[in-house]
PDB file of C-alpha atoms in Angstrom:
ATOM      1  CA  GLY P 825      19.687   8.625   0.012  1.00  0.00           C
ATOM      2  CA  CYS P 826      22.621   6.764   1.459  1.00  0.00           C
ATOM      3  CA  LEU P 827      25.602   4.552   0.669  1.00  0.00           C
ATOM      4  CA  MET P 828      26.195   1.699   3.093  1.00  0.00           C
ATOM      5  CA  SER P 829      29.018  -0.822   2.717  1.00  0.00           C
ATOM      6  CA  LEU P 830      29.815  -3.660   5.119  1.00  0.00           C
ATOM      7  CA  ALA P 831      33.194  -5.338   5.023  1.00  0.00           C
ATOM      8  CA  ASP P 832      33.564  -9.110   4.827  1.00  0.00           C
ATOM      9  CA  GLY P 833      32.343 -10.690   8.049  1.00  0.00           C
ATOM     10  CA  ALA P 834      31.008  -7.421   9.495  1.00  0.00           C
ATOM     11  CA  VAL P 835      28.110  -7.721  11.973  1.00  0.00           C
ATOM     12  CA  PRO P 836      26.727  -4.412  13.365  1.00  0.00           C
ATOM     13  CA  LYS P 837      25.616  -4.562  17.000  1.00  0.00           C
ATOM     14  CA  GLY P 838      22.049  -3.458  16.251  1.00  0.00           C
ATOM     15  CA  PRO P 839      19.684  -2.678  13.372  1.00  0.00           C
ATOM     16  CA  VAL P 840      20.315   0.194  10.988  1.00  0.00           C
ATOM     17  CA  GLN P 841      17.302   2.352  10.124  1.00  0.00           C
ATOM     18  CA  LEU P 842      16.718   4.503   7.074  1.00  0.00           C
ATOM     19  CA  LEU P 843      13.909   6.920   7.946  1.00  0.00           C
ATOM     20  CA  PHE P 844      12.267   9.112   5.304  1.00  0.00           C
ATOM     21  CA  VAL P 845       9.610  11.568   6.524  1.00  0.00           C
ATOM     22  CA  SER P 846       7.635  13.836   4.209  1.00  0.00           C
ATOM     23  CA  ILE P 847       5.503  16.684   5.537  1.00  0.00           C
ATOM     24  CA  GLY P 848       2.638  18.320   3.701  1.00  0.00           C
ATOM     25  CA  GLN P 849       3.435  21.636   2.033  1.00  0.00           C
ATOM     26  CA  GLU P 850       1.535  24.171  -0.038  1.00  0.00           C
ATOM     27  CA  GLN P 851       3.082  22.907  -3.273  1.00  0.00           C
ATOM     28  CA  PRO P 852       3.365  19.230  -4.282  1.00  0.00           C
ATOM     29  CA  THR P 853       6.813  17.832  -3.526  1.00  0.00           C
ATOM     30  CA  LEU P 854       8.929  15.240  -5.368  1.00  0.00           C
ATOM     31  CA  ILE P 855      11.255  13.172  -3.169  1.00  0.00           C
ATOM     32  CA  SER P 856      13.775  10.924  -4.921  1.00  0.00           C
ATOM     33  CA  PRO P 857      15.922   8.917  -2.494  1.00  0.00           C
ATOM     34  CA  ARG P 858      18.482   6.488  -3.896  1.00  0.00           C
ATOM     35  CA  ASN P 859      20.046   3.958  -1.545  1.00  0.00           C
ATOM     36  CA  LEU P 860      22.966   1.620  -2.219  1.00  0.00           C
ATOM     37  CA  VAL P 861      23.635  -1.140   0.349  1.00  0.00           C
ATOM     38  CA  MET P 862      26.459  -3.654  -0.081  1.00  0.00           C
ATOM     39  CA  LEU P 863      27.113  -6.583   2.229  1.00  0.00           C
ATOM     40  CA  GLY P 864      30.510  -8.241   2.006  1.00  0.00           C
ATOM     41  CA  ASP P 865      31.016 -11.982   2.165  1.00  0.00           C
ATOM     42  CA  GLY P 866      29.808 -13.403   5.482  1.00  0.00           C
ATOM     43  CA  ALA P 867      28.406 -10.052   6.677  1.00  0.00           C
ATOM     44  CA  SER P 868      25.095  -9.744   8.513  1.00  0.00           C
ATOM     45  CA  LEU P 869      22.708  -6.787   8.693  1.00  0.00           C
ATOM     46  CA  ASP P 870      19.253  -5.976  10.064  1.00  0.00           C
ATOM     47  CA  LEU P 871      18.034  -3.121   7.865  1.00  0.00           C
ATOM     48  CA  VAL P 872      14.898  -1.121   8.691  1.00  0.00           C
ATOM     49  CA  GLU P 873      13.476   1.196   6.032  1.00  0.00           C
ATOM     50  CA  SER P 874      10.585   3.504   6.941  1.00  0.00           C
ATOM     51  CA  HIS P 875       8.654   5.933   4.736  1.00  0.00           C
ATOM     52  CA  VAL P 876       6.208   8.159   6.615  1.00  0.00           C
ATOM     53  CA  ALA P 877       3.952  10.867   5.136  1.00  0.00           C
ATOM     54  CA  LEU P 878       2.469  13.419   7.541  1.00  0.00           C
ATOM     55  CA  ASP P 879      -0.086  16.227   7.378  1.00  0.00           C
ATOM     56  CA  GLY P 880      -1.744  15.015   4.191  1.00  0.00           C
ATOM     57  CA  GLY P 881       0.759  16.570   1.818  1.00  0.00           C
ATOM     58  CA  ARG P 882       0.603  15.895  -1.927  1.00  0.00           C
ATOM     59  CA  ASN P 883       4.007  14.272  -2.086  1.00  0.00           C
ATOM     60  CA  LEU P 884       5.457  11.775  -4.559  1.00  0.00           C
ATOM     61  CA  THR P 885       8.319   9.599  -3.362  1.00  0.00           C
ATOM     62  CA  ASN P 886      10.341   8.105  -6.217  1.00  0.00           C
ATOM     63  CA  LEU P 887      12.493   5.474  -4.489  1.00  0.00           C
ATOM     64  CA  VAL P 888      15.380   3.403  -5.864  1.00  0.00           C
ATOM     65  CA  ASN P 889      17.174   0.778  -3.747  1.00  0.00           C
ATOM     66  CA  ARG P 890      20.103  -1.315  -4.944  1.00  0.00           C
ATOM     67  CA  ILE P 891      21.205  -4.020  -2.491  1.00  0.00           C
ATOM     68  CA  VAL P 892      24.025  -6.525  -2.976  1.00  0.00           C
ATOM     69  CA  VAL P 893      24.219  -9.513  -0.610  1.00  0.00           C
ATOM     70  CA  GLY P 894      27.657 -11.134  -0.690  1.00  0.00           C
ATOM     71  CA  ARG P 895      28.565 -14.801  -0.486  1.00  0.00           C
ATOM     72  CA  GLY P 896      27.285 -16.334   2.747  1.00  0.00           C
ATOM     73  CA  ALA P 897      25.923 -12.963   3.924  1.00  0.00           C
ATOM     74  CA  LYS P 898      22.630 -12.512   5.766  1.00  0.00           C
ATOM     75  CA  LEU P 899      20.223  -9.602   5.310  1.00  0.00           C
ATOM     76  CA  ARG P 900      16.922  -9.038   7.097  1.00  0.00           C
ATOM     77  CA  HIS P 901      15.185  -6.078   5.454  1.00  0.00           C
ATOM     78  CA  ASP P 902      12.025  -4.662   7.061  1.00  0.00           C
ATOM     79  CA  ARG P 903      10.152  -2.004   5.063  1.00  0.00           C
ATOM     80  CA  LEU P 904       7.259   0.057   6.450  1.00  0.00           C
ATOM     81  CA  GLN P 905       5.265   2.592   4.459  1.00  0.00           C
ATOM     82  CA  LEU P 906       2.735   4.833   6.234  1.00  0.00           C
ATOM     83  CA  GLY P 907       0.968   7.299   3.977  1.00  0.00           C
ATOM     84  CA  GLU P 908      -1.951   9.657   3.592  1.00  0.00           C
ATOM     85  CA  THR P 909      -4.486   9.507   0.783  1.00  0.00           C
ATOM     86  CA  ALA P 910      -2.888  12.500  -0.958  1.00  0.00           C
ATOM     87  CA  GLY P 911       0.604  10.987  -0.958  1.00  0.00           C
ATOM     88  CA  SER P 912       2.122   8.577  -3.480  1.00  0.00           C
ATOM     89  CA  LEU P 913       5.147   6.277  -3.485  1.00  0.00           C
ATOM     90  CA  ILE P 914       6.765   4.548  -6.432  1.00  0.00           C
ATOM     91  CA  GLY P 915       9.689   2.358  -5.435  1.00  0.00           C
ATOM     92  CA  ARG P 916      12.031  -0.214  -6.940  1.00  0.00           C
ATOM     93  CA  THR P 917      14.295  -2.460  -4.884  1.00  0.00           C
ATOM     94  CA  THR P 918      16.851  -4.586  -6.730  1.00  0.00           C
ATOM     95  CA  TYR P 919      18.695  -7.400  -4.952  1.00  0.00           C
ATOM     96  CA  GLY P 920      21.773  -9.238  -6.122  1.00  0.00           C
ATOM     97  CA  ILE P 921      22.049 -12.518  -4.171  1.00  0.00           C
ATOM     98  CA  SER P 922      25.349 -14.410  -4.069  1.00  0.00           C
ATOM     99  CA  ALA P 923      25.969 -18.055  -3.215  1.00  0.00           C
ATOM    100  CA  ASP P 924      24.808 -19.310   0.207  1.00  0.00           C
ATOM    101  CA  ALA P 925      23.339 -15.901   1.070  1.00  0.00           C
ATOM    102  CA  ARG P 926      20.151 -15.428   3.116  1.00  0.00           C
ATOM    103  CA  LEU P 927      17.631 -12.667   2.414  1.00  0.00           C
ATOM    104  CA  THR P 928      14.374 -11.948   4.251  1.00  0.00           C
ATOM    105  CA  GLN P 929      12.354  -8.953   3.126  1.00  0.00           C
ATOM    106  CA  SER P 930       9.166  -8.029   5.018  1.00  0.00           C
ATOM    107  CA  LEU P 931       7.097  -5.181   3.600  1.00  0.00           C
ATOM    108  CA  ALA P 932       4.003  -3.473   5.027  1.00  0.00           C
ATOM    109  CA  THR P 933       2.160  -0.887   2.940  1.00  0.00           C
ATOM    110  CA  LEU P 934      -0.330   0.882   5.182  1.00  0.00           C
ATOM    111  CA  GLY P 935      -1.929   3.742   3.296  1.00  0.00           C
ATOM    112  CA  GLY P 936      -1.197   6.008   0.354  1.00  0.00           C
ATOM    113  CA  GLY P 937      -3.223   7.268  -2.574  1.00  0.00           C
ATOM    114  CA  LEU P 938      -1.033   5.481  -5.119  1.00  0.00           C
ATOM    115  CA  VAL P 939       1.702   3.038  -4.102  1.00  0.00           C
ATOM    116  CA  ARG P 940       3.803   0.821  -6.350  1.00  0.00           C
ATOM    117  CA  ASN P 941       6.343  -1.534  -4.835  1.00  0.00           C
ATOM    118  CA  GLU P 942       8.622  -3.265  -7.309  1.00  0.00           C
ATOM    119  CA  THR P 943      11.030  -5.957  -6.094  1.00  0.00           C
ATOM    120  CA  LEU P 944      13.582  -7.567  -8.392  1.00  0.00           C
ATOM    121  CA  ALA P 945      15.824 -10.332  -7.039  1.00  0.00           C
ATOM    122  CA  LEU P 946      18.566 -11.998  -9.069  1.00  0.00           C
ATOM    123  CA  VAL P 947      19.864 -15.213  -7.505  1.00  0.00           C
ATOM    124  CA  GLU P 948      23.409 -15.313  -8.843  1.00  0.00           C
ATOM    125  CA  GLY P 949      24.849 -18.104  -6.665  1.00  0.00           C
ATOM    126  CA  SER P 950      23.801 -21.574  -5.596  1.00  0.00           C
ATOM    127  CA  GLY P 951      22.575 -22.399  -2.093  1.00  0.00           C
ATOM    128  CA  ALA P 952      20.834 -19.038  -1.587  1.00  0.00           C
ATOM    129  CA  GLU P 953      17.559 -18.685   0.326  1.00  0.00           C
ATOM    130  CA  LEU P 954      15.020 -15.862  -0.112  1.00  0.00           C
ATOM    131  CA  GLN P 955      11.863 -15.082   1.837  1.00  0.00           C
ATOM    132  CA  LEU P 956       9.720 -12.188   0.551  1.00  0.00           C
ATOM    133  CA  ASN P 957       6.787 -11.242   2.798  1.00  0.00           C
ATOM    134  CA  GLY P 958       4.252  -8.499   2.170  1.00  0.00           C
ATOM    135  CA  LEU P 959       1.106  -6.944   3.632  1.00  0.00           C
ATOM    136  CA  TYR P 960      -0.937  -4.182   2.033  1.00  0.00           C
ATOM    137  CA  LEU P 961      -4.018  -2.381   3.404  1.00  0.00           C
ATOM    138  CA  THR P 962      -6.140  -0.244   1.102  1.00  0.00           C
ATOM    139  CA  ARG P 963      -9.391   1.635   1.608  1.00  0.00           C
ATOM    140  CA  ASP P 964     -11.445   4.454   0.086  1.00  0.00           C
ATOM    141  CA  ARG P 965     -10.075   4.843  -3.478  1.00  0.00           C
ATOM    142  CA  GLN P 966      -6.453   3.962  -2.743  1.00  0.00           C
ATOM    143  CA  HIS P 967      -4.386   1.861  -5.131  1.00  0.00           C
ATOM    144  CA  VAL P 968      -1.493  -0.449  -4.197  1.00  0.00           C
ATOM    145  CA  ASP P 969       0.539  -2.284  -6.815  1.00  0.00           C
ATOM    146  CA  ASN P 970       3.058  -5.005  -5.889  1.00  0.00           C
ATOM    147  CA  THR P 971       5.319  -6.293  -8.659  1.00  0.00           C
ATOM    148  CA  ILE P 972       7.849  -9.021  -7.839  1.00  0.00           C
ATOM    149  CA  ARG P 973      10.319 -10.891  -9.997  1.00  0.00           C
ATOM    150  CA  VAL P 974      12.646 -13.548  -8.622  1.00  0.00           C
ATOM    151  CA  ASP P 975      15.165 -14.752 -11.191  1.00  0.00           C
ATOM    152  CA  HIS P 976      16.901 -18.030 -10.315  1.00  0.00           C
ATOM    153  CA  ALA P 977      20.076 -18.025 -12.396  1.00  0.00           C
ATOM    154  CA  SER P 978      21.995 -20.627 -10.374  1.00  0.00           C
ATOM    155  CA  PRO P 979      21.117 -24.131  -9.133  1.00  0.00           C
ATOM    156  CA  GLY P 980      20.133 -25.298  -5.665  1.00  0.00           C
ATOM    157  CA  SER P 981      18.437 -22.153  -4.324  1.00  0.00           C
ATOM    158  CA  VAL P 982      15.120 -21.573  -2.523  1.00  0.00           C
ATOM    159  CA  SER P 983      12.655 -18.664  -2.727  1.00  0.00           C
ATOM    160  CA  ASP P 984       9.287 -18.109  -1.076  1.00  0.00           C
ATOM    161  CA  GLN P 985       6.867 -15.235  -1.718  1.00  0.00           C
ATOM    162  CA  PHE P 986       4.077 -14.713   0.825  1.00  0.00           C
ATOM    163  CA  TYR P 987       1.824 -11.675   0.294  1.00  0.00           C
ATOM    164  CA  LYS P 988      -1.515 -10.749   1.838  1.00  0.00           C
ATOM    165  CA  GLY P 989      -3.873  -7.871   1.114  1.00  0.00           C
ATOM    166  CA  VAL P 990      -6.885  -6.323   2.858  1.00  0.00           C
ATOM    167  CA  LEU P 991      -9.158  -4.132   0.719  1.00  0.00           C
ATOM    168  CA  ASP P 992     -12.079  -1.942   1.775  1.00  0.00           C
ATOM    169  CA  GLY P 993     -14.195   0.868   0.344  1.00  0.00           C
ATOM    170  CA  GLU P 994     -13.515   1.316  -3.384  1.00  0.00           C
ATOM    171  CA  ALA P 995      -9.854   0.402  -3.202  1.00  0.00           C
ATOM    172  CA  ARG P 996      -7.870  -1.476  -5.811  1.00  0.00           C
ATOM    173  CA  ALA P 997      -4.772  -3.637  -5.488  1.00  0.00           C
ATOM    174  CA  VAL P 998      -2.547  -5.471  -7.919  1.00  0.00           C
ATOM    175  CA  PHE P 999      -0.201  -8.379  -7.279  1.00  0.00           C
ATOM    176  CA  ALA P1000       2.047  -9.426 -10.166  1.00  0.00           C
ATOM    177  CA  GLY P1001       4.582 -11.979  -9.032  1.00  0.00           C
ATOM    178  CA  LYS P1002       6.878 -13.899 -11.329  1.00  0.00           C
ATOM    179  CA  ILE P1003       9.385 -16.661 -10.675  1.00  0.00           C
ATOM    180  CA  ILE P1004      11.940 -17.359 -13.396  1.00  0.00           C
ATOM    181  CA  VAL P1005      13.993 -20.552 -13.289  1.00  0.00           C
ATOM    182  CA  ARG P1006      16.723 -20.569 -15.922  1.00  0.00           C
ATOM    183  CA  ARG P1007      17.878 -23.683 -17.726  1.00  0.00           C
ATOM    184  CA  ASP P1008      20.986 -24.117 -15.550  1.00  0.00           C
ATOM    185  CA  ALA P1009      19.126 -23.515 -12.256  1.00  0.00           C
ATOM    186  CA  GLN P1010      18.387 -27.164 -11.495  1.00  0.00           C
ATOM    187  CA  LYS P1011      17.336 -28.266  -7.981  1.00  0.00           C
ATOM    188  CA  THR P1012      15.487 -24.971  -7.450  1.00  0.00           C
ATOM    189  CA  ASN P1013      12.597 -24.761  -4.975  1.00  0.00           C
ATOM    190  CA  ALA P1014      10.360 -21.740  -5.509  1.00  0.00           C
ATOM    191  CA  TYR P1015       6.969 -20.934  -3.988  1.00  0.00           C
ATOM    192  CA  GLN P1016       4.500 -18.093  -4.319  1.00  0.00           C
ATOM    193  CA  ALA P1017       1.232 -17.283  -2.545  1.00  0.00           C
ATOM    194  CA  ASN P1018      -1.048 -14.233  -2.619  1.00  0.00           C
ATOM    195  CA  ASN P1019      -4.143 -14.138  -0.387  1.00  0.00           C
ATOM    196  CA  ASN P1020      -6.623 -11.249  -0.365  1.00  0.00           C
ATOM    197  CA  LEU P1021      -9.445 -10.325   1.993  1.00  0.00           C
ATOM    198  CA  LEU P1022     -12.251  -8.277   0.423  1.00  0.00           C
ATOM    199  CA  LEU P1023     -14.247  -6.253   2.948  1.00  0.00           C
ATOM    200  CA  SER P1024     -16.431  -4.385   0.443  1.00  0.00           C
ATOM    201  CA  PRO P1025     -18.300  -5.361  -2.739  1.00  0.00           C
ATOM    202  CA  ASP P1026     -16.779  -2.346  -4.510  1.00  0.00           C
ATOM    203  CA  VAL P1027     -13.098  -3.284  -4.212  1.00  0.00           C
ATOM    204  CA  GLU P1028     -11.009  -4.792  -7.013  1.00  0.00           C
ATOM    205  CA  ILE P1029      -8.020  -7.099  -6.811  1.00  0.00           C
ATOM    206  CA  ASP P1030      -5.975  -8.158  -9.835  1.00  0.00           C
ATOM    207  CA  THR P1031      -3.635 -10.981  -8.890  1.00  0.00           C
ATOM    208  CA  LYS P1032      -1.299 -12.761 -11.266  1.00  0.00           C
ATOM    209  CA  PRO P1033       1.147 -15.285  -9.830  1.00  0.00           C
ATOM    210  CA  GLU P1034       3.347 -16.578 -12.622  1.00  0.00           C
ATOM    211  CA  LEU P1035       6.003 -19.240 -13.198  1.00  0.00           C
ATOM    212  CA  GLU P1036       8.477 -19.249 -16.097  1.00  0.00           C
ATOM    213  CA  ILE P1037      10.497 -22.465 -15.843  1.00  0.00           C
ATOM    214  CA  PHE P1038      13.204 -23.628 -18.254  1.00  0.00           C
ATOM    215  CA  ALA P1039      14.741 -26.334 -16.012  1.00  0.00           C
ATOM    216  CA  ASP P1040      13.259 -29.801 -15.495  1.00  0.00           C
ATOM    217  CA  ASP P1041      14.479 -30.787 -11.997  1.00  0.00           C
ATOM    218  CA  VAL P1042      12.662 -28.224  -9.831  1.00  0.00           C
ATOM    219  CA  LYS P1043       9.888 -27.882  -7.262  1.00  0.00           C
ATOM    220  CA  CYS P1044       7.746 -24.808  -7.936  1.00  0.00           C
ATOM    221  CA  SER P1045       4.195 -23.804  -7.015  1.00  0.00           C
ATOM    222  CA  HIS P1046       2.041 -20.720  -6.997  1.00  0.00           C
ATOM    223  CA  GLY P1047      -1.471 -19.790  -5.942  1.00  0.00           C
ATOM    224  CA  ALA P1048      -3.829 -16.911  -5.220  1.00  0.00           C
ATOM    225  CA  THR P1049      -7.079 -16.514  -3.263  1.00  0.00           C
ATOM    226  CA  SER P1050      -9.589 -13.692  -2.937  1.00  0.00           C
ATOM    227  CA  GLY P1051     -12.659 -13.803  -0.719  1.00  0.00           C
ATOM    228  CA  GLU P1052     -14.738 -12.409   2.111  1.00  0.00           C
ATOM    229  CA  LEU P1053     -14.700 -13.167   5.819  1.00  0.00           C
ATOM    230  CA  ASP P1054     -16.005 -16.608   6.757  1.00  0.00           C
ATOM    231  CA  GLU P1055     -19.589 -16.293   7.973  1.00  0.00           C
ATOM    232  CA  ARG P1056     -19.174 -19.349  10.221  1.00  0.00           C
ATOM    233  CA  GLU P1057     -16.220 -17.755  11.986  1.00  0.00           C
ATOM    234  CA  LEU P1058     -18.182 -14.519  12.388  1.00  0.00           C
ATOM    235  CA  PHE P1059     -21.092 -16.461  13.858  1.00  0.00           C
ATOM    236  CA  TYR P1060     -18.766 -18.191  16.323  1.00  0.00           C
ATOM    237  CA  LEU P1061     -17.332 -14.880  17.569  1.00  0.00           C
ATOM    238  CA  ARG P1062     -20.813 -13.343  17.781  1.00  0.00           C
ATOM    239  CA  SER P1063     -21.936 -16.342  19.853  1.00  0.00           C
ATOM    240  CA  ARG P1064     -19.149 -15.471  22.309  1.00  0.00           C
ATOM    241  CA  GLY P1065     -20.603 -11.999  22.866  1.00  0.00           C
ATOM    242  CA  LEU P1066     -18.620  -9.873  20.400  1.00  0.00           C
ATOM    243  CA  ASP P1067     -20.412  -7.160  18.421  1.00  0.00           C
ATOM    244  CA  PRO P1068     -20.314  -7.389  14.583  1.00  0.00           C
ATOM    245  CA  ASP P1069     -17.613  -4.739  14.071  1.00  0.00           C
ATOM    246  CA  THR P1070     -15.288  -6.206  16.676  1.00  0.00           C
ATOM    247  CA  ALA P1071     -15.793  -9.720  15.311  1.00  0.00           C
ATOM    248  CA  ARG P1072     -14.975  -8.611  11.760  1.00  0.00           C
ATOM    249  CA  SER P1073     -11.975  -6.608  12.936  1.00  0.00           C
ATOM    250  CA  MET P1074     -10.641  -9.520  14.974  1.00  0.00           C
ATOM    251  CA  LEU P1075     -10.733 -11.853  11.974  1.00  0.00           C
ATOM    252  CA  THR P1076      -9.146  -9.193   9.766  1.00  0.00           C
ATOM    253  CA  PHE P1077      -6.396  -8.596  12.317  1.00  0.00           C
ATOM    254  CA  ALA P1078      -5.665 -12.328  12.523  1.00  0.00           C
ATOM    255  CA  PHE P1079      -5.482 -12.498   8.717  1.00  0.00           C
ATOM    256  CA  ALA P1080      -2.899  -9.699   8.564  1.00  0.00           C
ATOM    257  CA  GLU P1081      -0.967 -10.735  11.669  1.00  0.00           C
ATOM    258  CA  GLU P1082       0.422 -13.788   9.886  1.00  0.00           C
ATOM    259  CA  VAL P1083       2.605 -11.428   7.843  1.00  0.00           C
ATOM    260  CA  LEU P1084       3.448  -8.978  10.643  1.00  0.00           C
ATOM    261  CA  GLU P1085       4.845 -11.710  12.867  1.00  0.00           C
ATOM    262  CA  ARG P1086       7.469 -12.393  10.188  1.00  0.00           C
ATOM    263  CA  PHE P1087       9.087  -8.969  10.666  1.00  0.00           C
ATOM    264  CA  ALA P1088      12.580  -9.154  12.106  1.00  0.00           C
ATOM    265  CA  ASN P1089      12.406  -5.884  14.070  1.00  0.00           C
ATOM    266  CA  PRO P1090       9.885  -5.975  16.977  1.00  0.00           C
ATOM    267  CA  ALA P1091       9.531  -2.182  17.098  1.00  0.00           C
ATOM    268  CA  ILE P1092       8.593  -1.953  13.408  1.00  0.00           C
ATOM    269  CA  ALA P1093       6.174  -4.873  13.771  1.00  0.00           C
ATOM    270  CA  ALA P1094       4.551  -3.140  16.771  1.00  0.00           C
ATOM    271  CA  GLN P1095       4.239   0.128  14.830  1.00  0.00           C
ATOM    272  CA  ALA P1096       2.580  -1.725  11.952  1.00  0.00           C
ATOM    273  CA  ARG P1097       0.160  -3.404  14.385  1.00  0.00           C
ATOM    274  CA  ARG P1098      -0.792  -0.035  15.895  1.00  0.00           C
ATOM    275  CA  GLU P1099      -1.513   1.341  12.439  1.00  0.00           C
ATOM    276  CA  LEU P1100      -3.536  -1.747  11.578  1.00  0.00           C
ATOM    277  CA  LEU P1101      -5.612  -1.377  14.753  1.00  0.00           C
ATOM    278  CA  ARG P1102      -6.168   2.315  13.976  1.00  0.00           C
ATOM    279  CA  TRP P1103      -7.277   1.301  10.488  1.00  0.00           C
ATOM    280  CA  LEU P1104      -9.834  -1.264  11.711  1.00  0.00           C
ATOM    281  CA  PRO P1105     -13.306  -0.320  13.068  1.00  0.00           C
ATOM    282  CA  GLY P1106     -13.248  -0.761  16.829  1.00  0.00           C
ATOM    283  CA  GLY P1107      -9.494  -1.249  16.740  1.00  0.00           C
ATOM    284  CA  ALA P1108      -8.980   0.378  20.143  1.00  0.00           C
ATOM    285  CA  GLN P1109     -11.142  -2.247  21.859  1.00  0.00           C
ATOM    286  CA  LEU P1110      -9.452  -4.965  19.842  1.00  0.00           C
ATOM    287  CA  GLY P1111      -6.089  -3.708  21.073  1.00  0.00           C
ATOM    288  CA  GLU P1112      -7.272  -4.103  24.650  1.00  0.00           C
ATOM    289  CA  LEU P1113      -8.383  -7.683  23.936  1.00  0.00           C
ATOM    290  CA  ALA P1114      -5.009  -8.452  22.335  1.00  0.00           C
TER     291      ALA P1114
END
């Protein structure tokens, strides 16, 4: 892992990337990175975190991130996870958010036999703003679990969770998101949405958006949807000459793209799009149309 500390007011010229690559070996491998990132008051950082599993190795990544965002600091954190069916990742990222800080986390989970992403954010100062975006793609018998907890401990802050999932084959996914608004955290605005696209009758999605509110002067909402592709939209694309696979893939790509376009780093967003196109039937032709 790494230790990264930015002084007050520090602004690096470009993004900083943490790249973790695991390669298949004869024996299963345990990888346990621990990263500590601290932003001083008024600092700004574009952080890119990539986890890539190659050659189908039976690897388990046990990840721990601890990130502190100082007063008035700004962090844009892009996370990309590319895995094989034999690989697994269990990760926890803990944020400490100070007053007037800005945090945007964008996470794409694209493959992996078993993946668990746990995000814990403690809003310790007023005037903070958080945006947590996530996309997960699962197929075959893969399992992806997203657990999020945003704890508003101070007044006048804003948080927004926006997660989307695409499931195919016999895959399973879990979304467990919780927003806590403490008694003293008045004037809090908190939102949560989880939308899932089911491409097979054999998939399973367990989604549980949750609010735990102890203050009375707040604006909070949550919601979840799960469903298939719209037959009317498929019919429209078919009427324009597209074959069934391309039409389905185009609608699936558009569904997922809404999250990918929120990534701060264009190169990471492009890599995620390439993986998404490779994942979709007829993705190569769809890439030419795009």
